[in-house]
Short mmCIF file of C-alpha atoms in Angstrom, two decimals:
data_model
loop_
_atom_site.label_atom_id
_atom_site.label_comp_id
_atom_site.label_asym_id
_atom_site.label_seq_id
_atom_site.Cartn_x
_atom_site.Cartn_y
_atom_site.Cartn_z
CA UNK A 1 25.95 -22.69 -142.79
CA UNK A 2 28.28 -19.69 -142.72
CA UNK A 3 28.70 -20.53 -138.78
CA UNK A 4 29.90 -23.87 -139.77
CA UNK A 5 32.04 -22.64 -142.38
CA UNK A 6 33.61 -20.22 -140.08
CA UNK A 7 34.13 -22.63 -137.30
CA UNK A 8 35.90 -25.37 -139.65
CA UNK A 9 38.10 -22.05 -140.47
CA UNK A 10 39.13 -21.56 -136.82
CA UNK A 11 39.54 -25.19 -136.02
CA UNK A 12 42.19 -25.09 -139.25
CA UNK A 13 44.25 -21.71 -137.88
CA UNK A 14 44.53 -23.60 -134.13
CA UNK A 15 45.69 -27.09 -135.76
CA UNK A 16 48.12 -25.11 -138.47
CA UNK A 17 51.10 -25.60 -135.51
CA UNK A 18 50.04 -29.34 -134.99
CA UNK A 19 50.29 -29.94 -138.65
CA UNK A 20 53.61 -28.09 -138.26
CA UNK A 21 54.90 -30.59 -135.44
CA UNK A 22 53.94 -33.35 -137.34
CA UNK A 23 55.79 -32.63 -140.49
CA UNK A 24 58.80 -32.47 -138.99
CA UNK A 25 58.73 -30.52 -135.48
CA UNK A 26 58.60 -31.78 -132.03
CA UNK A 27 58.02 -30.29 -129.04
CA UNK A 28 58.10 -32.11 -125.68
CA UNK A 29 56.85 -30.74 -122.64
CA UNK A 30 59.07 -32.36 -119.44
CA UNK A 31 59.28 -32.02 -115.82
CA UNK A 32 60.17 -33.66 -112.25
CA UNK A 33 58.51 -33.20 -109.09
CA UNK A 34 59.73 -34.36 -105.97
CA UNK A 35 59.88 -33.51 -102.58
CA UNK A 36 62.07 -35.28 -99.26
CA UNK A 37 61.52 -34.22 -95.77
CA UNK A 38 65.14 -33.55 -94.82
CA UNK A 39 66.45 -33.04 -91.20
CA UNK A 40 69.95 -31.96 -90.79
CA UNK A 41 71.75 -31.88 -87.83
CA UNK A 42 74.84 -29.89 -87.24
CA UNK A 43 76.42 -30.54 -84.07
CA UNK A 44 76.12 -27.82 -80.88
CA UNK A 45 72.54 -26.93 -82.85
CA UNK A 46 69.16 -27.98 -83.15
CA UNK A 47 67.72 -29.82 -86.00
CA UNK A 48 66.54 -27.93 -88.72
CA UNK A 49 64.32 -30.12 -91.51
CA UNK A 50 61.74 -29.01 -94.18
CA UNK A 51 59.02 -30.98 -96.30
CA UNK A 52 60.55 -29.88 -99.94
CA UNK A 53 63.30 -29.74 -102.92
CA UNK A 54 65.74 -26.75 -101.88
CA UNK A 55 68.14 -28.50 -103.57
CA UNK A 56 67.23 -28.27 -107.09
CA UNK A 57 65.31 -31.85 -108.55
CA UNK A 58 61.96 -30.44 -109.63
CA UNK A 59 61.87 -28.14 -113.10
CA UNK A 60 59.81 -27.82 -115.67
CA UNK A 61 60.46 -27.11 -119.33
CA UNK A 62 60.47 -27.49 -123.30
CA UNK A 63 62.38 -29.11 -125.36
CA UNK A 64 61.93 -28.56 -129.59
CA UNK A 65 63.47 -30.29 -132.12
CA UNK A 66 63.03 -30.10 -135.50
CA UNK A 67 64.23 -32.38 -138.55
CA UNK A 68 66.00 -30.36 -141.51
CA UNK A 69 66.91 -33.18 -143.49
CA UNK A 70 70.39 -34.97 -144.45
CA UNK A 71 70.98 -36.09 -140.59
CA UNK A 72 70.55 -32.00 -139.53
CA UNK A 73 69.05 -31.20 -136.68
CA UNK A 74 67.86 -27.30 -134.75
CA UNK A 75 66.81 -28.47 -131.36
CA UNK A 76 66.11 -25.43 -127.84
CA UNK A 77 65.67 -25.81 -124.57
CA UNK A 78 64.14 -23.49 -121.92
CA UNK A 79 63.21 -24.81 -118.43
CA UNK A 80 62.54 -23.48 -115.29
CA UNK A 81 63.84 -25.11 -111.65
CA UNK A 82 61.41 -24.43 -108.43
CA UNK A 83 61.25 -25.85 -104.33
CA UNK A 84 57.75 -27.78 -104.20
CA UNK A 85 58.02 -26.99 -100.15
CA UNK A 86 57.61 -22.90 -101.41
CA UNK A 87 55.34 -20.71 -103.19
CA UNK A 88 58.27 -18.61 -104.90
CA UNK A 89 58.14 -19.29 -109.01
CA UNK A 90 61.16 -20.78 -109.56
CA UNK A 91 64.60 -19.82 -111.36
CA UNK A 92 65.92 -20.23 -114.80
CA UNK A 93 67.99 -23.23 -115.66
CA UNK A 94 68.95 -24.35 -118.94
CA UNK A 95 68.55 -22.27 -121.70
CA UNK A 96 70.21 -23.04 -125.31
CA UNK A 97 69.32 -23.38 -129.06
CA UNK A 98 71.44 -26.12 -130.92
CA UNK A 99 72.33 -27.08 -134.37
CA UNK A 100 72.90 -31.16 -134.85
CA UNK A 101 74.43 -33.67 -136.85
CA UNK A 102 74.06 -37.58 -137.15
CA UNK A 103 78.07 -37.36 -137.50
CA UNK A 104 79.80 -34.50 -136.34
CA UNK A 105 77.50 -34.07 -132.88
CA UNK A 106 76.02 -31.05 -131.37
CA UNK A 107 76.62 -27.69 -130.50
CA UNK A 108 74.72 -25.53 -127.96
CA UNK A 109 74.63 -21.86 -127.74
CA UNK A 110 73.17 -19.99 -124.40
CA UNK A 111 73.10 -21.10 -120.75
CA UNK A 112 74.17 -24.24 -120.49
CA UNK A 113 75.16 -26.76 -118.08
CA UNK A 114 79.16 -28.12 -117.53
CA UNK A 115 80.85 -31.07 -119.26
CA UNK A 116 81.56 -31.71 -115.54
CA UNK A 117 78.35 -31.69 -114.25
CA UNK A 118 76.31 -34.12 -116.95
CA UNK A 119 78.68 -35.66 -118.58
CA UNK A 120 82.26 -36.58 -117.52
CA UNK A 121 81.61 -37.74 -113.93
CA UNK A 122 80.15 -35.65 -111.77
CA UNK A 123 76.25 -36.15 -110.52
CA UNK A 124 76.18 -38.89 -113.96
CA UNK A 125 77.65 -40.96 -111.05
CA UNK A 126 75.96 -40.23 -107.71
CA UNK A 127 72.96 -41.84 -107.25
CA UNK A 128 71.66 -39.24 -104.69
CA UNK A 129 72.17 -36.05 -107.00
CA UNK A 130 69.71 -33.54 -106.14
CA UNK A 131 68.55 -34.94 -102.52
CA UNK A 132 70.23 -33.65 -99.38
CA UNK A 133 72.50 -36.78 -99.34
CA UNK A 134 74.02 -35.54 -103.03
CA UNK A 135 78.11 -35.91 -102.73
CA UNK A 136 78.37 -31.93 -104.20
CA UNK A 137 78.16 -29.36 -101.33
CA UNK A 138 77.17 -30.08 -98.06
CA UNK A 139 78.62 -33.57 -98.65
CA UNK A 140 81.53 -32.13 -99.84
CA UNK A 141 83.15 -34.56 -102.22
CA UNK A 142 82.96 -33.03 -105.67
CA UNK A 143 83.12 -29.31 -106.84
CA UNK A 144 79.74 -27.48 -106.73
CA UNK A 145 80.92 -23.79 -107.87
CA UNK A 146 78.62 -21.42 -108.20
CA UNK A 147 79.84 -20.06 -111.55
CA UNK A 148 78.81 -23.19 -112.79
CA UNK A 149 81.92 -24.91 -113.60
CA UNK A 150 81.60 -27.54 -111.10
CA UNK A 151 78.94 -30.33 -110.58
CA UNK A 152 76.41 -27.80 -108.78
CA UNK A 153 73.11 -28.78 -108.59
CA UNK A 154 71.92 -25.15 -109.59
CA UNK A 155 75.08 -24.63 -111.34
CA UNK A 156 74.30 -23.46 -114.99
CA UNK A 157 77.17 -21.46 -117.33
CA UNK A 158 75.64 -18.05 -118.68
CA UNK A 159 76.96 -16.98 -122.23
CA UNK A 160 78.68 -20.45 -123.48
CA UNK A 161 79.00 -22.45 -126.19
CA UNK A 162 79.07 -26.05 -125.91
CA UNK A 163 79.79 -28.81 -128.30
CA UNK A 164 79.39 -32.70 -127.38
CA UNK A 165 80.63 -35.28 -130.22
CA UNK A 166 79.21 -38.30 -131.33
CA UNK A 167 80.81 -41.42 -129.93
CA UNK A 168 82.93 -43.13 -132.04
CA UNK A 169 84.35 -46.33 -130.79
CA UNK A 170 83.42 -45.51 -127.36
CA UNK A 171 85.09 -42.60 -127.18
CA UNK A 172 83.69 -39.35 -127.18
CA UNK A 173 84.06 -35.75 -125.98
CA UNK A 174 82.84 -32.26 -124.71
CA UNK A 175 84.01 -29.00 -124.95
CA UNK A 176 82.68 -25.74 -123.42
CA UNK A 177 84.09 -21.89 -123.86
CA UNK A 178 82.65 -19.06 -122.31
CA UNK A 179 84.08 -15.80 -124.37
CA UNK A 180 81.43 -13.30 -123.06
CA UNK A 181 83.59 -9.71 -122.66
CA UNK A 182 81.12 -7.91 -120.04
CA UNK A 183 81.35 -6.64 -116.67
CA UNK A 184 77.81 -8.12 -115.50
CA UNK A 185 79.50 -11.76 -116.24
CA UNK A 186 81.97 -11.14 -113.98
CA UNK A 187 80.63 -12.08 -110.42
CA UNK A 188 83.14 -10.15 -108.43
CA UNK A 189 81.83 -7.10 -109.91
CA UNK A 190 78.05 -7.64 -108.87
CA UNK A 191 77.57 -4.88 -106.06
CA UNK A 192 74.42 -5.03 -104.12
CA UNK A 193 71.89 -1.89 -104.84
CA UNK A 194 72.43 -0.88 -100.69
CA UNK A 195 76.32 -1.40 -101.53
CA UNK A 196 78.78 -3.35 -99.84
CA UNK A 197 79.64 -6.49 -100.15
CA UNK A 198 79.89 -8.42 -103.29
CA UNK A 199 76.64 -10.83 -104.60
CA UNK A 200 76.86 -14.33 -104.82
CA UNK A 201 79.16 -15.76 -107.90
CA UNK A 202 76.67 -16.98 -110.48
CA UNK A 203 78.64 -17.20 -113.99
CA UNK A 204 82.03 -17.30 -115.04
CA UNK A 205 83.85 -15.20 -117.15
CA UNK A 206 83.99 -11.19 -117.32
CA UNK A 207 86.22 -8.06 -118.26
CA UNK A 208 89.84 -9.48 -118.80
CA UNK A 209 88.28 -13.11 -117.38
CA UNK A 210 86.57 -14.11 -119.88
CA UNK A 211 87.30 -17.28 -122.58
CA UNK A 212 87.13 -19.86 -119.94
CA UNK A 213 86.61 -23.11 -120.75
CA UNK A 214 86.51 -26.62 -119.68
CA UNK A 215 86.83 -30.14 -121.81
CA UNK A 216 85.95 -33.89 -120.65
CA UNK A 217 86.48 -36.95 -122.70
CA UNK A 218 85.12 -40.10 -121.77
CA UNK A 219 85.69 -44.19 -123.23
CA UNK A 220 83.68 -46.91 -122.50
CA UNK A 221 83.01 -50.47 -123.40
CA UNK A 222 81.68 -54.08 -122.21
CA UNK A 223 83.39 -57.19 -122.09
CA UNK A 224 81.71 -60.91 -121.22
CA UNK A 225 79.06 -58.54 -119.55
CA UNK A 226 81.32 -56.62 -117.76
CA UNK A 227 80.61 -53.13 -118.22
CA UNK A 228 84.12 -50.36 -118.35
CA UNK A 229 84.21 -46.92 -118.49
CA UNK A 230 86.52 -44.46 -117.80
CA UNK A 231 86.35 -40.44 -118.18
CA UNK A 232 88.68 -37.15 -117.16
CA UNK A 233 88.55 -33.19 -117.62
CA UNK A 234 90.10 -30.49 -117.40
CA UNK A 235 88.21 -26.61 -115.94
CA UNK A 236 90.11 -23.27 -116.37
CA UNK A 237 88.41 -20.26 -114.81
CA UNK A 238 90.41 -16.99 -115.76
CA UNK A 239 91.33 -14.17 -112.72
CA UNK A 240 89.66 -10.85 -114.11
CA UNK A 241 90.80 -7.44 -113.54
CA UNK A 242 88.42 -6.91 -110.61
CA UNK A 243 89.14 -9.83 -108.99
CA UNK A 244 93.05 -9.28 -108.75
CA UNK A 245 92.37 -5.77 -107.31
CA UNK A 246 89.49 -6.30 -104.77
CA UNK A 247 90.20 -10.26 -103.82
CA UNK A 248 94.38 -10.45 -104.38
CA UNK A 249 94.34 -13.04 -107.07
CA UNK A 250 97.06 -13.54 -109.27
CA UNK A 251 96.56 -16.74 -110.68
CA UNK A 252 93.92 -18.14 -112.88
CA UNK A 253 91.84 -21.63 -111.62
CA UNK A 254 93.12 -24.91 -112.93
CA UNK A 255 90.94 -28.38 -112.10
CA UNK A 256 91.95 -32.19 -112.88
CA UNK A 257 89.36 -34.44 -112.89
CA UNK A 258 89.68 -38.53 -113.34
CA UNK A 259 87.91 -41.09 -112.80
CA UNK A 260 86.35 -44.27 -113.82
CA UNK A 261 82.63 -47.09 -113.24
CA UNK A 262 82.60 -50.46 -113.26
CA UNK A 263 79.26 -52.72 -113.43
CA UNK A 264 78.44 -56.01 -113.82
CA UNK A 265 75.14 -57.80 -113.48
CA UNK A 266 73.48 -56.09 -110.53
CA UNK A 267 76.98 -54.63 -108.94
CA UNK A 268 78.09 -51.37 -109.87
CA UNK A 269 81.43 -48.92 -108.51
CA UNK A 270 82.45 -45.30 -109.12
CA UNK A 271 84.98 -43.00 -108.39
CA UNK A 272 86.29 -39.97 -109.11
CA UNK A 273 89.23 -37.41 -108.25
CA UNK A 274 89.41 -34.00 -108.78
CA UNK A 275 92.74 -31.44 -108.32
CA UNK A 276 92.12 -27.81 -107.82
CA UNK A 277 95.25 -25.13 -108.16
CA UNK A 278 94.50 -21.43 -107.13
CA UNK A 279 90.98 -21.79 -106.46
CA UNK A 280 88.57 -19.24 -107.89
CA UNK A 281 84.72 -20.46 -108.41
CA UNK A 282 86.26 -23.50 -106.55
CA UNK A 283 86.11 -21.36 -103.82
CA UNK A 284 81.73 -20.74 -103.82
CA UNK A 285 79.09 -23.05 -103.74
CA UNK A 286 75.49 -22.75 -104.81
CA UNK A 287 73.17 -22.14 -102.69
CA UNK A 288 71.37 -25.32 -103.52
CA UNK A 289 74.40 -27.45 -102.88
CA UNK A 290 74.73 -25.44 -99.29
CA UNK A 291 71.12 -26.06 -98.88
CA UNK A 292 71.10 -22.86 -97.72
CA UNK A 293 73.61 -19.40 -98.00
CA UNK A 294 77.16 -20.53 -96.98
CA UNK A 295 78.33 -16.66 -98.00
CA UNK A 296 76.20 -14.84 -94.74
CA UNK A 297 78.42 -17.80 -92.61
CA UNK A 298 75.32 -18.09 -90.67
CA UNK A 299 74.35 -20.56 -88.31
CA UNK A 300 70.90 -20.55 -89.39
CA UNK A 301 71.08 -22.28 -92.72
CA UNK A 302 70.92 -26.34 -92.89
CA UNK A 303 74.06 -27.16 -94.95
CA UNK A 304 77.14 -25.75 -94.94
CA UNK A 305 79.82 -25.61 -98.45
CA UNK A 306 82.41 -28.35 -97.29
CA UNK A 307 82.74 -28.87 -101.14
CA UNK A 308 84.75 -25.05 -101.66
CA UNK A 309 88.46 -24.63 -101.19
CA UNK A 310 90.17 -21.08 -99.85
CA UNK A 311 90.02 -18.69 -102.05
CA UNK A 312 93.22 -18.61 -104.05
CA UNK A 313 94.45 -22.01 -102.52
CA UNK A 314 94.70 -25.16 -103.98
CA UNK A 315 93.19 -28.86 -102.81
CA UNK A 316 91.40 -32.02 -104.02
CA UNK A 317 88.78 -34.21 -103.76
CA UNK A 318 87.95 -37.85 -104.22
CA UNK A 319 84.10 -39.76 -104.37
CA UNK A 320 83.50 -43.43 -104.30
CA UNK A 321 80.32 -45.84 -104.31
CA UNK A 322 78.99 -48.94 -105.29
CA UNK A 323 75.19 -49.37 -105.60
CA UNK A 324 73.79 -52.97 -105.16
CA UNK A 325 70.26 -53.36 -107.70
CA UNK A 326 67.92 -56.15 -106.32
CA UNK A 327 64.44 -55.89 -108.29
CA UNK A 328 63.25 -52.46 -108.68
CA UNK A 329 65.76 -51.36 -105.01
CA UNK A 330 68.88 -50.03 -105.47
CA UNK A 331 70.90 -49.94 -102.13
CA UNK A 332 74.01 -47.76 -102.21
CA UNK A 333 77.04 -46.84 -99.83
CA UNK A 334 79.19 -43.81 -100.96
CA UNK A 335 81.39 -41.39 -99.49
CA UNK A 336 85.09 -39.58 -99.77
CA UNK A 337 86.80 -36.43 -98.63
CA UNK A 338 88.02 -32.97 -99.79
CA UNK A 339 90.73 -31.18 -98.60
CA UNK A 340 91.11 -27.43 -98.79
CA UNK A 341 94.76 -26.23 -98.29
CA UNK A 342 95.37 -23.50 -95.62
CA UNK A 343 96.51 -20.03 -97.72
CA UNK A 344 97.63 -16.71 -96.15
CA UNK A 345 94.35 -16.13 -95.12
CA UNK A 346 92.40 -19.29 -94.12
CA UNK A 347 93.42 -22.14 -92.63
CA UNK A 348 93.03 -25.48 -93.88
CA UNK A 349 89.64 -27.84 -93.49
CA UNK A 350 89.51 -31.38 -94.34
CA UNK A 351 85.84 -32.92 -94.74
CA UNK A 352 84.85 -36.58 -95.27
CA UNK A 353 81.23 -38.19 -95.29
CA UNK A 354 79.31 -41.87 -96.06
CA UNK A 355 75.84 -42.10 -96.96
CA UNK A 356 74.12 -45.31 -97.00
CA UNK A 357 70.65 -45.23 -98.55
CA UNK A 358 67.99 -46.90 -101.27
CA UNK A 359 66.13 -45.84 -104.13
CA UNK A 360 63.03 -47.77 -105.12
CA UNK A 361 61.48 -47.14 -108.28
CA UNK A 362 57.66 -47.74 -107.98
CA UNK A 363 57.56 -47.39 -112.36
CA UNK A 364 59.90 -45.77 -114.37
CA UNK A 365 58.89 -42.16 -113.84
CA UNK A 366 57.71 -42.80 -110.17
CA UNK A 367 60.35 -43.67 -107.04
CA UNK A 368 61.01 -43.37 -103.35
CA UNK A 369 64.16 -42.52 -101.75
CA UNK A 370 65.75 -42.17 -98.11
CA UNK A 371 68.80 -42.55 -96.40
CA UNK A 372 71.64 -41.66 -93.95
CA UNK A 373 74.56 -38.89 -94.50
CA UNK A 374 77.54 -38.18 -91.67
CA UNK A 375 79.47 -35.46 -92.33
CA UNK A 376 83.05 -35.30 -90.46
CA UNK A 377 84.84 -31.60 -90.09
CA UNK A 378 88.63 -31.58 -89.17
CA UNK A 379 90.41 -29.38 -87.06
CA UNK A 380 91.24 -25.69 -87.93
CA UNK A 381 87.60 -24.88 -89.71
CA UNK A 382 86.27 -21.79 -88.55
CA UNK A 383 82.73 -22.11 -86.54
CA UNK A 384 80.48 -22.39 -89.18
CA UNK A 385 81.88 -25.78 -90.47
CA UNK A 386 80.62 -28.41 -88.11
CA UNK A 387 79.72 -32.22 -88.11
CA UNK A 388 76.39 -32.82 -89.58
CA UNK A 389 73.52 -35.76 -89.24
CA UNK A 390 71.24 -35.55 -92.10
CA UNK A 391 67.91 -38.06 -92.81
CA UNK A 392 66.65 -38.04 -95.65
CA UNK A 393 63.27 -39.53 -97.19
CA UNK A 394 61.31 -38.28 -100.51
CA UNK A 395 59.20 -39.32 -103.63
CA UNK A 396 59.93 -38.12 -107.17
CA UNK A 397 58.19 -38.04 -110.35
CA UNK A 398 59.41 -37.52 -113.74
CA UNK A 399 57.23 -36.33 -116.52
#
């Protein structure tokens, strides 16, 4: 009897945080898994391809919310990104806590992602985000910075707050500030533990750079079935101390982004343009958007950064598709260009790409992908900038 007793007792301490989730907690466990074998071809070297995800798609991770009454909400967010082709454990993506309202919106506190990354434009309108024929990086028609204030697929903000409104009328808006006074935040001060050279620019901000910020707005509607939406942004990365000293800088990073989606029935077009003045994170590129290291300006690594402008210099870049649905297919054709202007110390590089391709979803947490990518360098790049061939053909799975 007193073994009963005692194991009714246990069973009550290990369901005590059930009870708690269902009286008004929630937490969700989520995930994607997906891996493409990828061949890219630069031109004057052999094909390089993997069986994988080096560019970011699979992650795992919680998500909690929990109910406080009178339309309040607390909600966090912790989850992890990893390469299925690899054995390493991953790295840290998001990571927030957030306090919620039915009417005013939300506001996120941690390491977050950019308005103009999930929400203004962005990879919110390129089908192929996180394959090898994504527009960011190696395709090289939106901004992929590595201090996160671009459309990166790896690209996270460290140290930000974040607020996203409710929409009211079909308007609504996002704001991000990242006010974090601290040399680690500042990438240009990250020294490798052998010395020389500077690491690779991970977060914004840092002694006498910090407070940047970026904002998006976006409107949409639908009229006779015609679906409109339209969306635009502004990024400011600040020039810190260390970065006018070691790198020249004297002016702080200013991007324009516009652009607008049309759909109707089983048609659907996007574009998007984005000005860049005195480049700064412009100038980088994750590694994941490079599918490989663009700073080592090796030949060795599959992709190459035709996404980054010259440091200090200005430029632009424009993205357009349409995607064609026909059952559970989607068949898409998308490319543009981006233009780096030549400064005092690099010359200028023009890119352009199309990538033709389909996604077939075999349920809606299960689908197939593949496709074709041409990427087109102009004149006066240096060596490691070439014309590229990529394939592409994966399976994903959402969770």
């Amino acid at each position: 009897m007193k073994k009963k007793m005692m194991a009714l007792s246990m069973a009550g301490v290990f369901a005590a945080p059930v009870v708690a989730i269902a009286q008004g907690t929630n937490l969700t466990l989520f995930g994607s898994l997906q891996a493409e074998y990828a061949t890219v071809n630069r031109d004057g070297q052999s094909s390089q391809a993997l069986i994988g995800d080096d560019t970011g798609r699979s992650k795992m991770g919680v998500h909690v919310t929990e109910n406080l009454g009178s339309g309040f909400k607390v909600k966090a967010r912790a989850e992890y990104g990893f390469n299925t082709g690899a054995g390493n454990l991953g790295g840290a993506r998001e990571r927030w806590v957030a306090l919620a309202g039915d009417q005013w919106g939300e506001v996120k506190f941690g390491r977050v992602q950019s308005p103009f990354k999930d929400f203004a434009g962005g990879m919110t309108i390129d089908p192929f985000a996180y394959t090898t024929l994504q527009a960011a990086g190696s395709g090289g028609t939106m901004t992929a910075s590595a201090n996160g204030l671009g459309a990166g697929a790896m690209g996270f903000v460290n140290s930000a707050i974040r607020y996203d409104s409710p929409k009211v009328d079909g308007f609504s808006f996002a704001g991000l500030l990242m006010p974090g006074d601290s040399n680690r935040l500042d990438p240009a001060n990250f020294i490798a533990p052998s010395g020389g050279f500077p690491g690779s620019q991970t977060n914004s901000g840092g002694e006498d750079g910090e407070w940047d910020f970026q904002v998006a707005g976006k409107y949409d509607t639908s009229v006779q079935g015609h679906y409109f939406g339209v969306f635009g942004g502004y990024s400011r990365d600040n020039v810190s101390t260390r970065q006018r000293i070691s790198q020249g800088l004297t002016n702080n990073e200013h991007v324009w982004r516009g652009g607008a989606s049309w759909s109707w029935q089983n048609f659907k077009l996007n574009g998007q343009y984005e000005n860049i003045n005195n480049a700064v994170g412009a100038a980088t590129c994750t590694n994941q958007a490079a599918l490989g290291d663009p700073a080592t300006g090796s030949l060795d690594s599959r992709g190459q950064c035709n996404s980054a402008m010259n440091m200090g210099g200005d430029g632009n870049l424009w993205f357009a598709g349409g995607q064609y649905d026909w059952g559970n297919t989607s068949f898409i054709a998308q490319g543009g260009m981006s233009h780096a202007h030549a400064t005092a110390l690099s010359g200028k590089r023009e890119t352009s790409q199309f990538t033709v391709g389909m996604i077939h979803n075999l349920s809606s947490r299960s689908s197939l992908f593949g496709g074709y990518q041409r990427v087109m360098v102009g004149s006066g790049a240096s060596d490691f900038f070439r014309d590229m061939n990529i394939w592409s053909a994966g399976m994903r799975h959402n969770f």
